[in-house]
CSV table of C-alpha atoms and ligand atoms in Angstrom, one decimal:
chain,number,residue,atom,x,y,z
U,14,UNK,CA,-47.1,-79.1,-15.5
U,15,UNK,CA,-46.7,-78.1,-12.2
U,16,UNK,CA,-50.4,-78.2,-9.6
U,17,UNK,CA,-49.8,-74.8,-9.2
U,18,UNK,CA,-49.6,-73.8,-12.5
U,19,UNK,CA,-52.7,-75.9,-13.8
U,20,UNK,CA,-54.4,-74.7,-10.7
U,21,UNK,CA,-54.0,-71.0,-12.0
U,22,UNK,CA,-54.3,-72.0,-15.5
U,23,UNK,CA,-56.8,-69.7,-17.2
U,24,UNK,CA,-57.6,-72.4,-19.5
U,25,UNK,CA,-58.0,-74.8,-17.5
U,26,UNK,CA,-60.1,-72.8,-14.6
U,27,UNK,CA,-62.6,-71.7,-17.8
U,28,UNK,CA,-63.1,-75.5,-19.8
U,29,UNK,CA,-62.4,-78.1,-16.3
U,30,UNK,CA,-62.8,-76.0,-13.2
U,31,UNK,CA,-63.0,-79.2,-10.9
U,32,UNK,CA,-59.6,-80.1,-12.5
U,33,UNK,CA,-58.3,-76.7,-11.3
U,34,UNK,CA,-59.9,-77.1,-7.9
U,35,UNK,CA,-58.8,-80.7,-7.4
U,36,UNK,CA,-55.0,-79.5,-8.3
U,37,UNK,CA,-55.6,-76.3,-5.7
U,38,UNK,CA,-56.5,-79.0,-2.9
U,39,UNK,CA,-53.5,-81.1,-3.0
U,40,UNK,CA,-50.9,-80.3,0.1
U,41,UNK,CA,-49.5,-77.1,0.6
U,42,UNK,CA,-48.3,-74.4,-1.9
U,43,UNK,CA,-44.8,-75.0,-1.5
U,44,UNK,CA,-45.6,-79.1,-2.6
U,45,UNK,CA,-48.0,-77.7,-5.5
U,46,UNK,CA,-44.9,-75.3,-6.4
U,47,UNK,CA,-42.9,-78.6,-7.2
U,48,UNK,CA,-45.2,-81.5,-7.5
U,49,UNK,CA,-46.9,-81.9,-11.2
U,50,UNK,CA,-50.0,-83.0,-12.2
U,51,UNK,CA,-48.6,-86.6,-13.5
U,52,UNK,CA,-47.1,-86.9,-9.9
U,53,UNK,CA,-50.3,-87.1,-8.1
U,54,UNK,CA,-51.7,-89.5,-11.0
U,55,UNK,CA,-49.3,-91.7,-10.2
U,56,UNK,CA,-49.0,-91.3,-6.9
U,57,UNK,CA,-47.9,-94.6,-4.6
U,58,UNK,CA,-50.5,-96.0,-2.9
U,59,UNK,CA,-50.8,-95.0,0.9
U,60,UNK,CA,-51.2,-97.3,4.5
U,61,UNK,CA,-50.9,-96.3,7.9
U,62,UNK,CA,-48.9,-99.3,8.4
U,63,UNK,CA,-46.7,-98.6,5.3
U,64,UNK,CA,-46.3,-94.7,5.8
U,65,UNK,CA,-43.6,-95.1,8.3
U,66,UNK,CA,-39.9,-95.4,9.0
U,67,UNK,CA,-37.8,-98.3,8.2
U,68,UNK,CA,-37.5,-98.7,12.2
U,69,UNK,CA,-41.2,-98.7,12.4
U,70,UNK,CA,-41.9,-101.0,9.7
U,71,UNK,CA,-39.3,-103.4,11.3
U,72,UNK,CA,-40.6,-103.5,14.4
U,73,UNK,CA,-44.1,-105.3,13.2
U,74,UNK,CA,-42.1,-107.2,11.0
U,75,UNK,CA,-42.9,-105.2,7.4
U,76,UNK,CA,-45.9,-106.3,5.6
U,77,UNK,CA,-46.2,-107.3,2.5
U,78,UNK,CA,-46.6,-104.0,0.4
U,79,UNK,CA,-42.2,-104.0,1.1
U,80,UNK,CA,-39.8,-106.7,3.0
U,81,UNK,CA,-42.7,-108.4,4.5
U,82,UNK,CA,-45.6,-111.2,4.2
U,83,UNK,CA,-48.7,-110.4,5.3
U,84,UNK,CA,-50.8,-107.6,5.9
U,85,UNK,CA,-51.6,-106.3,8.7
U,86,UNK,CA,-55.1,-104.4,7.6
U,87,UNK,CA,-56.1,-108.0,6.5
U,88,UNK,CA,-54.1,-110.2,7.5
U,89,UNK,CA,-56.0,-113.0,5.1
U,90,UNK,CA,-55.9,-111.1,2.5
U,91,UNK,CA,-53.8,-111.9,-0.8
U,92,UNK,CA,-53.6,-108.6,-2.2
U,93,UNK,CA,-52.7,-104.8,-0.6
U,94,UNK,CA,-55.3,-102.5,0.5
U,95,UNK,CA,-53.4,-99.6,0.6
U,96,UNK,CA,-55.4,-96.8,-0.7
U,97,UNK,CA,-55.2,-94.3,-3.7
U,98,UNK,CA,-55.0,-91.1,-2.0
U,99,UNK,CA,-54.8,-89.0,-5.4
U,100,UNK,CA,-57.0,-85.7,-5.4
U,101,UNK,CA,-56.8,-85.9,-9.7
U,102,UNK,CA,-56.9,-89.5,-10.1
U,103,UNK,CA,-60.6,-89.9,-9.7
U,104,UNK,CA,-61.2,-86.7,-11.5
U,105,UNK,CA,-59.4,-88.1,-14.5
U,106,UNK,CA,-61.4,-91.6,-14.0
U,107,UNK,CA,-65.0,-89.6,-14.1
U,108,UNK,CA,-63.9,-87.3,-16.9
U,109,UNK,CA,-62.7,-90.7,-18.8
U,110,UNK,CA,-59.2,-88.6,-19.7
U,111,UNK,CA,-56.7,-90.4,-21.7
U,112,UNK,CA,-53.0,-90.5,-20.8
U,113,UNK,CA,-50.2,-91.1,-23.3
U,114,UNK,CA,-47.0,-92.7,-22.6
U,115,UNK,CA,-43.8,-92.8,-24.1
U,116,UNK,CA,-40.7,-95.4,-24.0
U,117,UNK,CA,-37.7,-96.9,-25.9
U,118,UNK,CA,-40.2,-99.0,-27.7
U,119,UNK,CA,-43.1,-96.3,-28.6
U,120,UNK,CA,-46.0,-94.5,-27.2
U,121,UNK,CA,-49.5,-95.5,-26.3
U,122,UNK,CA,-52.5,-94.3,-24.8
U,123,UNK,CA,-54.0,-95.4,-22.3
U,124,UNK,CA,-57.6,-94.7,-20.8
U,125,UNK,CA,-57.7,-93.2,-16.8
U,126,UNK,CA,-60.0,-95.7,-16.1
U,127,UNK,CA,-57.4,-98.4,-17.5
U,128,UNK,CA,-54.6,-97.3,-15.7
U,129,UNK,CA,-55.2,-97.9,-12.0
U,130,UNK,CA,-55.2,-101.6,-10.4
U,131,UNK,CA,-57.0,-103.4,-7.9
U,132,UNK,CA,-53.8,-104.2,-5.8
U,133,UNK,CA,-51.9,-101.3,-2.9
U,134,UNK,CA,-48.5,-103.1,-4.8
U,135,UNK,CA,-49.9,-103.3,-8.6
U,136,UNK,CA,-51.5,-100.0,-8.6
U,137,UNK,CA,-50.6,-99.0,-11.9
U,138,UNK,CA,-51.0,-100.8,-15.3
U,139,UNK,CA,-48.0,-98.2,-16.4
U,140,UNK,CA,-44.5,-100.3,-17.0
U,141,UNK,CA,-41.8,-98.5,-15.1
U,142,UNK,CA,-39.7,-97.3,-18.4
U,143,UNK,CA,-42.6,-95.1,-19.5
U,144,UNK,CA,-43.0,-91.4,-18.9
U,145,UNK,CA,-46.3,-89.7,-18.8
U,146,UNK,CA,-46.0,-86.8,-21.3
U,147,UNK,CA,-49.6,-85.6,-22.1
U,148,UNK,CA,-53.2,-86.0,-20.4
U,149,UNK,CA,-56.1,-85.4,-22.9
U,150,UNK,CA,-59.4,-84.2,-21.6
U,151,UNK,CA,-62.5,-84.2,-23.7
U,152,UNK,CA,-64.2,-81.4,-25.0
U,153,UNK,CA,-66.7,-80.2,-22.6
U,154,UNK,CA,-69.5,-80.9,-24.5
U,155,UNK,CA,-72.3,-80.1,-22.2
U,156,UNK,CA,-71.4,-81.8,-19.0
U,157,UNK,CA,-70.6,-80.6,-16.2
U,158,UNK,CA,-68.2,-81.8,-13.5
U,159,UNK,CA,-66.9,-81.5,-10.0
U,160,UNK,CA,-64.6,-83.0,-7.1
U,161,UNK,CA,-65.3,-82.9,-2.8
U,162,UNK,CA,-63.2,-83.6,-0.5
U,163,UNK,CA,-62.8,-85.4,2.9
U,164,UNK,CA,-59.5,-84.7,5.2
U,165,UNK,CA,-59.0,-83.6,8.3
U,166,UNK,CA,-56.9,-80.6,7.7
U,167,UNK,CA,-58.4,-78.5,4.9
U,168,UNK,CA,-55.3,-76.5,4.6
U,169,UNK,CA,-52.8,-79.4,3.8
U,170,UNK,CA,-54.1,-83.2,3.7
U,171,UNK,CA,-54.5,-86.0,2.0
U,172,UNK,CA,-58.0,-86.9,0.9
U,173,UNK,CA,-59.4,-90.1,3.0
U,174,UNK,CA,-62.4,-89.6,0.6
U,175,UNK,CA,-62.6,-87.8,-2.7
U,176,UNK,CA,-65.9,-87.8,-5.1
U,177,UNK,CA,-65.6,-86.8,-8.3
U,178,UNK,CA,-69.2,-86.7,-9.8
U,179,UNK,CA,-69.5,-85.9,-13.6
U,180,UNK,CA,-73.2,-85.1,-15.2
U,181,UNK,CA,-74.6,-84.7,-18.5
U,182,UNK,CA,-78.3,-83.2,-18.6
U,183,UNK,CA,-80.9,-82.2,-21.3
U,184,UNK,CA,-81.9,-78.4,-21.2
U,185,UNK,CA,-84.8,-79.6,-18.9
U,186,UNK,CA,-82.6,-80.8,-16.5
U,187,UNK,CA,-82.9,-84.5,-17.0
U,188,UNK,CA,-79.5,-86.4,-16.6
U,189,UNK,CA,-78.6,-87.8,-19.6
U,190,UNK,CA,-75.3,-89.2,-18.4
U,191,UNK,CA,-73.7,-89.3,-14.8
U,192,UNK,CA,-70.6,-90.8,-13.4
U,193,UNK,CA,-69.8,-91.1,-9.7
U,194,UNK,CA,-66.1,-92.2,-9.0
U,195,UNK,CA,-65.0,-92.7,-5.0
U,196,UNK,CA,-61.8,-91.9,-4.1
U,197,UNK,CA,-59.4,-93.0,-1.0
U,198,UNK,CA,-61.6,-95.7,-0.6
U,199,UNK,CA,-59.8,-98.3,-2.2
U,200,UNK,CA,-56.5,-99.3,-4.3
U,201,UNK,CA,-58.0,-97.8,-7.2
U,202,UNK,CA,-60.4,-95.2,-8.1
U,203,UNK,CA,-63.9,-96.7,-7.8
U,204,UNK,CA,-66.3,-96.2,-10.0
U,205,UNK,CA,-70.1,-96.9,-8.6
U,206,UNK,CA,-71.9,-97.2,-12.0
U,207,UNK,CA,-75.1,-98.1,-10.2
U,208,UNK,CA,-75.3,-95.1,-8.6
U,209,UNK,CA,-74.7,-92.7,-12.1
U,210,UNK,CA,-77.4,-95.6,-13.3
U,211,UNK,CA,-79.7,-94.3,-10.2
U,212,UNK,CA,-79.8,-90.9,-11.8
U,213,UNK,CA,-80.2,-91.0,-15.6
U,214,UNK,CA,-83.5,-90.3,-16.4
U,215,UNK,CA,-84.3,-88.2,-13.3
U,216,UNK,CA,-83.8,-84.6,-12.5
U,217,UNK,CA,-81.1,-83.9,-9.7
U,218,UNK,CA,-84.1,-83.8,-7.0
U,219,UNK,CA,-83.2,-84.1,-3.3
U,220,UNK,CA,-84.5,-88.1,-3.4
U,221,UNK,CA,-82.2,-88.8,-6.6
U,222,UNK,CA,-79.4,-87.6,-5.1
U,223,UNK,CA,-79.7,-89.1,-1.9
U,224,UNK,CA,-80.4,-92.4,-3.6
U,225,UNK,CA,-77.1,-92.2,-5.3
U,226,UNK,CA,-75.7,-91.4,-2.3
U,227,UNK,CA,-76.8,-94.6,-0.6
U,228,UNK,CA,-75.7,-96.8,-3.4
U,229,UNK,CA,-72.3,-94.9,-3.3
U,230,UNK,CA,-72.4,-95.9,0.1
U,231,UNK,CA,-73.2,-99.2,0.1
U,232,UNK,CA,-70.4,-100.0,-2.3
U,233,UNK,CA,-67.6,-97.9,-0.6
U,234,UNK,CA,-65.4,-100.7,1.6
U,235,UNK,CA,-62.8,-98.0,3.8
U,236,UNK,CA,-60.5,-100.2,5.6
U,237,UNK,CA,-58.4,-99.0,9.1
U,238,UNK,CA,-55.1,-98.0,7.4
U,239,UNK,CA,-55.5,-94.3,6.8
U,240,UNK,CA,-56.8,-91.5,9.1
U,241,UNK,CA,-60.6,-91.6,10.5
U,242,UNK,CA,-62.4,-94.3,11.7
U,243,UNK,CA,-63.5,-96.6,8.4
U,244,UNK,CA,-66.9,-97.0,9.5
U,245,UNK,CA,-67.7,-93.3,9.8
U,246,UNK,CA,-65.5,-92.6,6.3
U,247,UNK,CA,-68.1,-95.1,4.9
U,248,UNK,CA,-71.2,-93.4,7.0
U,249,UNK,CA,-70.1,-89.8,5.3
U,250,UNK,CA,-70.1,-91.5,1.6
U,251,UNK,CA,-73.2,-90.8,0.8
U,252,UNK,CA,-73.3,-87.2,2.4
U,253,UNK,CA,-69.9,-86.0,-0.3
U,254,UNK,CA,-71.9,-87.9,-2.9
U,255,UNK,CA,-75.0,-84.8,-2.0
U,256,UNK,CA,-72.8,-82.5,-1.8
U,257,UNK,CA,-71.0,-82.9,-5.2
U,258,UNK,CA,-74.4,-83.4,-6.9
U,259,UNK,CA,-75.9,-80.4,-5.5
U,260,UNK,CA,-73.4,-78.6,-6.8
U,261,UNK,CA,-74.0,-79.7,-10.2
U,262,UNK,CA,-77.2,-78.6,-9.8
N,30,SF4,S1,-52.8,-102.6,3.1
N,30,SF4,FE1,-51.7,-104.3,4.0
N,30,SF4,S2,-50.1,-104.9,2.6
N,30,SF4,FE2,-50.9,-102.9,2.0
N,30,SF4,S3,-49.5,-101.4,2.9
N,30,SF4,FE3,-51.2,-101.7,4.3
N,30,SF4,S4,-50.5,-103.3,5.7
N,30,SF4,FE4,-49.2,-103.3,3.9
């Protein structure tokens, strides 16, 4: 399933519109013409300082994501910080999608939210002789659900933040259900529970959503190894946060 084809998906556009739009964002039409939808889930885990030529790696010595020891974002640090830069992968986290895999010894399913590890080099809990043959969204069954964007090129980039918000609310516009998931923030998608927690309960008012922006922000930890400054790609967290949950609104 190529992006452009579940971009332009008529299915897909009517039942998951933010899964269309996420797929419509990622790189340039030529990219989306070739690269599928189980590319970008599984898509290798990105660092300024690992993004680069053999001869540039080389000449800081590597770090530890390939050839070398340490790493240079923190160098005390026993695990990779290299971040998930997937436009779908927090999508499929907030929508709590389920991916089956197949091998020479079977198939099994695995939950989005079980898929994607805490480490730039273990990023994925998939073993490297399985294929990803289906995703399986659930029924839409009155939530609603949507993905924003950070980058600095709108036409063609990465995200260095991605919110995928995902809301469930009684015909009197109480949230029954929310889930906030950060992306390019961290190995992983990042779920911030305690900001979906902020909002059960509540109507989508200006002061709930600017709540669980601040909780969303609080918990985002953007380190220097993609583009932007990390402490204004923090500042901004809670801003994407509004903007996704106004538009649920
Ligand atoms: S976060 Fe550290 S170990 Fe990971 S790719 Fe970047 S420099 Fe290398």
């Amino acid at each position: 399933m190529t992006l452009t084809r579940l971009a332009e998906d008529e299915r897909v556009r009517a039942a998951y519109p933010s899964v269309a739009y996420a797929a419509s964002t990622i790189s340039t039409p030529l990219l989306r013409n070739m690269g599928t939808i189980g590319g970008n889930l599984l898509l290798d885990t990105r660092c300024n300082y690992y993004d680069q030529s053999f001869e540039w790696r080389k000449s800081i010595d590597f770090c530890m994501k390939r050839d070398g020891d340490i790493c240079w974002v923190a160098p005390s640090s026993p695990v990779c910080w290299a971040v998930n830069s997937s436009d779908e992968a927090p999508l499929m986290v907030a929508l709590d999608a389920k991916l089956r895999f197949i091998s020479p010894d079977g198939e099994r399913e695995v939950s989005a939210r079980e898929l994607y590890g805490a480490d730039g080099i273990n990023y994925l809990t998939k073993r490297p002789d399985e294929l990803l043959v289906d995703i399986h969204l659930p029924a839409v069954n009155g939530w609603r659900a949507t993905y924003v964007k950070l980058r600095r090129r709108a036409s063609f980039d990465f995200p260095v933040l991605g919110v995928a918000a995902r809301v469930k609310t009684a015909a009197d516009g109480t949230v029954e259900e929310a889930t906030i998931v950060l992306g390019a923030v961290h190995p992983s998608p990042m779920i911030v529970k305690e900001a979906g927690a902020a909002l059960v309960g509540r109507r989508l008012t200006d002061e709930a959503i600017a709540e669980a922006g601040e909780i969303a922000q609080h918990q985002a930890r953007p380190l220097d190894n993609t583009d932007f400054l990390p402490h204004w790609r923090k500042q901004v967290v809670s801003t994407y946060v509004g903007r996704a949950l106004r538009e649920l609104r």
